[in-house]
PDB file of C-alpha atoms in Angstrom:
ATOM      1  CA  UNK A   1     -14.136  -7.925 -18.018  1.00  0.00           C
ATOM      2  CA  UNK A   2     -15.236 -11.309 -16.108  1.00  0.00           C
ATOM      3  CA  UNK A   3     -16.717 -10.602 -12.791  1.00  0.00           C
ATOM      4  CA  UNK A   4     -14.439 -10.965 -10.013  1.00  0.00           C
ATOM      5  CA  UNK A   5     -14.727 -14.216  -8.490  1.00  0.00           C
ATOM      6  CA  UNK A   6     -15.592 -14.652  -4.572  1.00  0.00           C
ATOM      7  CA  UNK A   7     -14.941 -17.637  -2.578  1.00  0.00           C
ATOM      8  CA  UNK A   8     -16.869 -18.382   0.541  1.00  0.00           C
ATOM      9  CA  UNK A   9     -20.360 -17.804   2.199  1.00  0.00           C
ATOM     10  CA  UNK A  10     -21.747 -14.720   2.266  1.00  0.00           C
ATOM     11  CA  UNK A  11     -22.119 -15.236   6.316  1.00  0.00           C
ATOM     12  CA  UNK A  12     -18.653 -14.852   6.616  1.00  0.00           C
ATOM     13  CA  UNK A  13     -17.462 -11.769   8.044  1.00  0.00           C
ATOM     14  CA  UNK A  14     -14.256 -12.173   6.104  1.00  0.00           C
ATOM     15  CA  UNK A  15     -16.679 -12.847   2.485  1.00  0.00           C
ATOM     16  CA  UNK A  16     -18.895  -9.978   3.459  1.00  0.00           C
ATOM     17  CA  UNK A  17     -15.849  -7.177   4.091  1.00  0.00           C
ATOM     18  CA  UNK A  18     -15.188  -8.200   0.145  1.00  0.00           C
ATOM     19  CA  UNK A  19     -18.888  -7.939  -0.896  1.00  0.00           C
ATOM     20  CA  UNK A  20     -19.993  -4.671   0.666  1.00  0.00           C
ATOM     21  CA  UNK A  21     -16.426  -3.329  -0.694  1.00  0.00           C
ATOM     22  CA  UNK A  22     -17.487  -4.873  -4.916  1.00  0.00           C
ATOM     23  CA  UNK A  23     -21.098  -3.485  -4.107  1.00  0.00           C
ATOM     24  CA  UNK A  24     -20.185   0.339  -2.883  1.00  0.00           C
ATOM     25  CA  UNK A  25     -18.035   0.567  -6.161  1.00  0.00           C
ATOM     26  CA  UNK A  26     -21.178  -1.560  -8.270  1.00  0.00           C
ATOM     27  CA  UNK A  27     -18.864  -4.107  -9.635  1.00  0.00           C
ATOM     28  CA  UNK A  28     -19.783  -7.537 -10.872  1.00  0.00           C
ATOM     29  CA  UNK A  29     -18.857 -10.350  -8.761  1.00  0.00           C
ATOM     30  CA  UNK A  30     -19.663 -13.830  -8.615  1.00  0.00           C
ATOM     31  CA  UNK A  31     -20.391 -15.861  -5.220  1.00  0.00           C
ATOM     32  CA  UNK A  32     -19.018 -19.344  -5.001  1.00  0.00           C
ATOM     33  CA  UNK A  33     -20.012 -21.302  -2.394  1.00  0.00           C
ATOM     34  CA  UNK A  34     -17.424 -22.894   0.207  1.00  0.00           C
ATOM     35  CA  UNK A  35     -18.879 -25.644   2.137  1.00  0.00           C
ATOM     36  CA  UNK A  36     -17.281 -24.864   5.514  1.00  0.00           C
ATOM     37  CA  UNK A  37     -18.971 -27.522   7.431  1.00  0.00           C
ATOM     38  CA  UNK A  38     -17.195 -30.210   4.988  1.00  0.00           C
ATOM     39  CA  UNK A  39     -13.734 -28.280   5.285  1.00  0.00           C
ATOM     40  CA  UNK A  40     -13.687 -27.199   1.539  1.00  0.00           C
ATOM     41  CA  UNK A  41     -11.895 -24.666   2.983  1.00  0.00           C
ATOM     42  CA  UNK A  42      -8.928 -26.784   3.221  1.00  0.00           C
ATOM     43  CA  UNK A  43      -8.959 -29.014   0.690  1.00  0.00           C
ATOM     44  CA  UNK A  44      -5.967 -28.445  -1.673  1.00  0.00           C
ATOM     45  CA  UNK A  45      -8.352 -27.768  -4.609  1.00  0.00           C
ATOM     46  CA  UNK A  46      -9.741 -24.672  -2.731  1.00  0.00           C
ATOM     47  CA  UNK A  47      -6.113 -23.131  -1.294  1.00  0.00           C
ATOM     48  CA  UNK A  48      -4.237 -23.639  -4.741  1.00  0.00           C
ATOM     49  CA  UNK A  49      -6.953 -20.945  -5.587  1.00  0.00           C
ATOM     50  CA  UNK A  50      -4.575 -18.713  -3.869  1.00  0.00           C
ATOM     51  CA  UNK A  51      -1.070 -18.093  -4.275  1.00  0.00           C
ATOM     52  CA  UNK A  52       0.136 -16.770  -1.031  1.00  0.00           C
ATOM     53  CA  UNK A  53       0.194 -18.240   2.222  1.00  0.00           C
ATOM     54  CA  UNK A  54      -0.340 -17.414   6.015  1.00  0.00           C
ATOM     55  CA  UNK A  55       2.644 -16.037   6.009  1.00  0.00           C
ATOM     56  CA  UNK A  56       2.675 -14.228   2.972  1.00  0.00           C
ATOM     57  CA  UNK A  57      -0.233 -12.897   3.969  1.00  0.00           C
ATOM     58  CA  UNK A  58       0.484 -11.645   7.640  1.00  0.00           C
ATOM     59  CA  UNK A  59       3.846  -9.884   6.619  1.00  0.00           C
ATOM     60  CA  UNK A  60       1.181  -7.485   4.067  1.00  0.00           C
ATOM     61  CA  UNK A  61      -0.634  -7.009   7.057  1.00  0.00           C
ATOM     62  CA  UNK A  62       2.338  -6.510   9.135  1.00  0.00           C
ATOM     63  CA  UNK A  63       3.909  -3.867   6.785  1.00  0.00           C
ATOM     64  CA  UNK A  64       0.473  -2.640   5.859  1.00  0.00           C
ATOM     65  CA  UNK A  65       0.071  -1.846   9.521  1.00  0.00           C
ATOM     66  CA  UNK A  66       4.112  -0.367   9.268  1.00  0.00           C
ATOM     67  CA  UNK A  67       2.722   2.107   6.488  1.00  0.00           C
ATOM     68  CA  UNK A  68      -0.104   3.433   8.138  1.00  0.00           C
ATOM     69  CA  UNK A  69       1.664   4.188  11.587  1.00  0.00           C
ATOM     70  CA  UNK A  70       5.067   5.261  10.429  1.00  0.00           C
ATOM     71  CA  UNK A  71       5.699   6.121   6.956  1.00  0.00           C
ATOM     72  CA  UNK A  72       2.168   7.994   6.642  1.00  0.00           C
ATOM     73  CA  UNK A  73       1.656   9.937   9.631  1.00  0.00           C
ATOM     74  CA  UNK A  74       5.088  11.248   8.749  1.00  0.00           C
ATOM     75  CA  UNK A  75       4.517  11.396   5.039  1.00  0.00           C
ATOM     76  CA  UNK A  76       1.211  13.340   5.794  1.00  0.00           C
ATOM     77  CA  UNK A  77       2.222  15.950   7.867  1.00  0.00           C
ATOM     78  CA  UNK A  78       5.169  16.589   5.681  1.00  0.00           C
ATOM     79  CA  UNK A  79       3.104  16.916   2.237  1.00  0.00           C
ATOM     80  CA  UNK A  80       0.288  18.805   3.828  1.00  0.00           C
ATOM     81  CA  UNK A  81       3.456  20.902   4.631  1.00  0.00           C
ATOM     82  CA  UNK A  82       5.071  21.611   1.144  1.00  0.00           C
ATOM     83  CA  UNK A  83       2.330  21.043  -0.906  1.00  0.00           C
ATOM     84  CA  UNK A  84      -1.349  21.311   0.728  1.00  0.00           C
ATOM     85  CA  UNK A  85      -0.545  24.356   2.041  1.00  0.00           C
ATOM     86  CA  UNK A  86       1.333  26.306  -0.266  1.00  0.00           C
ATOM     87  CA  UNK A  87      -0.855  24.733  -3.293  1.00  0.00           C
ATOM     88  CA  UNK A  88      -4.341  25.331  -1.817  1.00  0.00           C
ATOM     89  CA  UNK A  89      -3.940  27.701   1.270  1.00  0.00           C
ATOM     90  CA  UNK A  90      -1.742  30.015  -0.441  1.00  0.00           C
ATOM     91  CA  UNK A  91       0.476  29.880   3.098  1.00  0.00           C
ATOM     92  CA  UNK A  92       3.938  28.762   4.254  1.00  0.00           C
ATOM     93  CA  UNK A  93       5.094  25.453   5.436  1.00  0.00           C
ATOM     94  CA  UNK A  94       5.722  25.198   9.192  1.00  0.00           C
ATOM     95  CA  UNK A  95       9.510  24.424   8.998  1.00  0.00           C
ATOM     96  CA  UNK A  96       9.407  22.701  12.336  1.00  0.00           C
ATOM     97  CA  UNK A  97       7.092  20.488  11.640  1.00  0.00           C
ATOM     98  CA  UNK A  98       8.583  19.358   8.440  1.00  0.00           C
ATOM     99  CA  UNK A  99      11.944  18.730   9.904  1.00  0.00           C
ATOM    100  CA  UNK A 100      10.218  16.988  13.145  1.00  0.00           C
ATOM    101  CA  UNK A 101       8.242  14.917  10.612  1.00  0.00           C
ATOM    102  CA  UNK A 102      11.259  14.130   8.259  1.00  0.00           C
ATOM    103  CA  UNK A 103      13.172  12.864  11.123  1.00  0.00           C
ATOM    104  CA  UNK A 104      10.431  10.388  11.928  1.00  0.00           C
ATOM    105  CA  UNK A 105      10.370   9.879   8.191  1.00  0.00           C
ATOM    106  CA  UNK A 106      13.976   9.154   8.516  1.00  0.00           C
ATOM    107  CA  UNK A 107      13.542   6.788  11.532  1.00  0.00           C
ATOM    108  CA  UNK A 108      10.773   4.226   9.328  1.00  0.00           C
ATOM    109  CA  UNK A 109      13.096   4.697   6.351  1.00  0.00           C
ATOM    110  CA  UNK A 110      16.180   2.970   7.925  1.00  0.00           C
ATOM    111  CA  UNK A 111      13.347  -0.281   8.764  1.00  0.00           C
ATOM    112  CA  UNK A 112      12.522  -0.266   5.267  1.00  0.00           C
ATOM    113  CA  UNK A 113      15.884   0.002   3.788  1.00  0.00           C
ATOM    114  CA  UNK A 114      16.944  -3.066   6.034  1.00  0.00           C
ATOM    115  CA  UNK A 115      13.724  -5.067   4.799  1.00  0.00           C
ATOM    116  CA  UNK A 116      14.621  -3.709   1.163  1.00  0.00           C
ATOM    117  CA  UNK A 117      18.427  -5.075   1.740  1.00  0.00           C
ATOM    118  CA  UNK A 118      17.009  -8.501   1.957  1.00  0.00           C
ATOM    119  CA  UNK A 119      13.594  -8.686  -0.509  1.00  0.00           C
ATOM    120  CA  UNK A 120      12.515  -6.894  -3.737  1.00  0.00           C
ATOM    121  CA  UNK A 121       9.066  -5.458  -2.118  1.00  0.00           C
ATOM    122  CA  UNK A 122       7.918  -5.083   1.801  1.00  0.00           C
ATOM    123  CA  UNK A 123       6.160  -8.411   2.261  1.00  0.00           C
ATOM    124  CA  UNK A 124       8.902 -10.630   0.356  1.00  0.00           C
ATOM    125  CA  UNK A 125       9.814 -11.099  -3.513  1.00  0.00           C
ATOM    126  CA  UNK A 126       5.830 -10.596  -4.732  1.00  0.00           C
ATOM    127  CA  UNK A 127       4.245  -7.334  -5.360  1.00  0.00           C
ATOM    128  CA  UNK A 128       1.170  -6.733  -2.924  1.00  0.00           C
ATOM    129  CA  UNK A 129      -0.800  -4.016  -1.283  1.00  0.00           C
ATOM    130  CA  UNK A 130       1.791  -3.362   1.375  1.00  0.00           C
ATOM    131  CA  UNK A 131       3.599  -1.814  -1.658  1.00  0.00           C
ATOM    132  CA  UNK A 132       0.695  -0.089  -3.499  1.00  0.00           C
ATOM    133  CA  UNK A 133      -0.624   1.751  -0.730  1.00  0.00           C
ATOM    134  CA  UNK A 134       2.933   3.278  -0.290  1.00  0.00           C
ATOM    135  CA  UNK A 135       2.085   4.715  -3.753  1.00  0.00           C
ATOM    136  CA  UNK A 136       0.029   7.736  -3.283  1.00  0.00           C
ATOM    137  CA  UNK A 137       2.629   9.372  -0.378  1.00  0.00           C
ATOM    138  CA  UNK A 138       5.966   7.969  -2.279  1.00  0.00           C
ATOM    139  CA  UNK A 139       4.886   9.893  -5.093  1.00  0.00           C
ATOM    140  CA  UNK A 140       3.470  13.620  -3.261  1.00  0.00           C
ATOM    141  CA  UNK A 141       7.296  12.959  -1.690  1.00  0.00           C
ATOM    142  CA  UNK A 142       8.665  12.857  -5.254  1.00  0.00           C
ATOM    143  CA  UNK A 143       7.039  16.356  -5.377  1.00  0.00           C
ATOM    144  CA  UNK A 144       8.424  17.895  -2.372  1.00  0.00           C
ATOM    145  CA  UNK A 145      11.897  19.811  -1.871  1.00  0.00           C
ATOM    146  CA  UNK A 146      12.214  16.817   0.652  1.00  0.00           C
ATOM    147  CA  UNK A 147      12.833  13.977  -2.284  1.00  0.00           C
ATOM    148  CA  UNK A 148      16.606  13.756  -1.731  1.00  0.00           C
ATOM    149  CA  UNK A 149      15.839  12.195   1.837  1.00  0.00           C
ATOM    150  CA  UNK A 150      15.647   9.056  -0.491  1.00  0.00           C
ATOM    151  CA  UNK A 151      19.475   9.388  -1.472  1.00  0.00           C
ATOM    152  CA  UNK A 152      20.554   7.956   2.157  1.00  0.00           C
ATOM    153  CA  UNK A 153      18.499   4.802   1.771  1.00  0.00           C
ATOM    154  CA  UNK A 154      19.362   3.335  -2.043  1.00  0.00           C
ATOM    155  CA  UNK A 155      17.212   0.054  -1.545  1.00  0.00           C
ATOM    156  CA  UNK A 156      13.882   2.370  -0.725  1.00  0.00           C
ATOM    157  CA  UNK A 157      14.688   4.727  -3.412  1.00  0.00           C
ATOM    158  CA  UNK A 158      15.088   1.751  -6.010  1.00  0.00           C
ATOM    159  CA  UNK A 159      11.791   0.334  -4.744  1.00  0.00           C
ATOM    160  CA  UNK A 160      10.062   3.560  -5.133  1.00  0.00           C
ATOM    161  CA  UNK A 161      11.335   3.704  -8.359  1.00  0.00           C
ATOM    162  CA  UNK A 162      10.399   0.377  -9.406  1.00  0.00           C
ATOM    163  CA  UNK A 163       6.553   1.023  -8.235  1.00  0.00           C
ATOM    164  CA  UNK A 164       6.485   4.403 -10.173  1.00  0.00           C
ATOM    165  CA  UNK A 165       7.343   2.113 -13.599  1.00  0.00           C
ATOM    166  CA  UNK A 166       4.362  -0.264 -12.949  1.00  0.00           C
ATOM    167  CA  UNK A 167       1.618   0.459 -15.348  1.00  0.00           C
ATOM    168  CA  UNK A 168      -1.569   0.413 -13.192  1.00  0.00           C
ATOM    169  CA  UNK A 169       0.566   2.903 -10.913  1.00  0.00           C
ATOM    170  CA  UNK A 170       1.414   5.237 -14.084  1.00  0.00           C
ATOM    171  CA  UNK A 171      -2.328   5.595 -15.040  1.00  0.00           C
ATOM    172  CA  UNK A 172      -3.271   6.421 -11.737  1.00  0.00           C
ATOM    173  CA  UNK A 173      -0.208   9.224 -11.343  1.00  0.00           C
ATOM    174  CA  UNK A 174      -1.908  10.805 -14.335  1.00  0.00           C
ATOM    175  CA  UNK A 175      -5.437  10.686 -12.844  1.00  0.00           C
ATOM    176  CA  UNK A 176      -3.975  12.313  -9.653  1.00  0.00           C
ATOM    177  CA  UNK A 177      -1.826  15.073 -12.135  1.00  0.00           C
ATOM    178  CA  UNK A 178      -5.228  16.120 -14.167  1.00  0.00           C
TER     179      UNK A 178
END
């Protein structure tokens, strides 16, 4: 596989969030140098080498920042719940605090399902990590009694569905299944 291609100086804050990351995992990467002084940064050339925009990119972090507030605190509690504890700690799930959680569940549900109305995935009509890192608590949902609470909200459900087909998102279901 080619290295993965970097784009900026390595005094960037920004650049080096993206090297430490490619060096904790040891992947190959290659530096390319930005002139910022010059304004490379905005020359055409450089910001055709990315397909999004601003504001592509600030609705991932916007629903990125949706996901980690809403949908997983809720999604947490109510896995640990019916799975984590039954699974590994051979107790009972707190009934409470499922249906507490599932209500707030409910609550960030009815946002998606009115983004979901409008575009194929959270941050517009192009996959990005706003949808992936829904993966992981979309599918431990799948495995709870609690699944059906998808059958009020179509457009979430059919998302769902859709990420569970992608490929990279099949592998890693059987990694997390072993």
């Amino acid at each position: 596989m080619a290295p993965v291609k970097v784009f900026g100086p390595a005094k960037s804050t920004a650049v080096a969030r993206v090297l430490v990351c490619l060096e904790e995992v040891g992947a190959e990467y290659e530096l390319v140098g930005v002139h910022i002084p010059a304004g490379e940064q905005k020359s055409p050339a450089h910001l055709a080498r990315n397909e999004s925009n601003l504001s592509q990119s600030a609705m991932v972090d916007v629903w990125l920042e949706v996901e980690s507030q809403t949908f997983d605190t809720a999604m947490s509690a109510i896995t640990f719940q019916c799975l984590t504890i039954p699974t590994f700690m051979g107790g009972i799930a707190d009934d409470k605090i499922v249906e507490e959680n599932l209500g707030k569940l409910k609550k960030a549900l009815e946002v998606y399902e009115a983004r979901s109305c409008r575009f194929r995935y959270l941050a517009g009509d192009f996959i990005s990590l706003a949808d992936l890192s829904h993966f992981p608590m979309a599918h431990y949902l799948l495995a709870t009694p609690h699944a059906s609470v998808l059958d009020a909200y179509p457009h979430v459900k059919s998302w769902i569905n859709d990420l569970m087909k992608r490929p990279a998102l099949k592998r890693v279901r059987e990694l997390m299944e072993a």
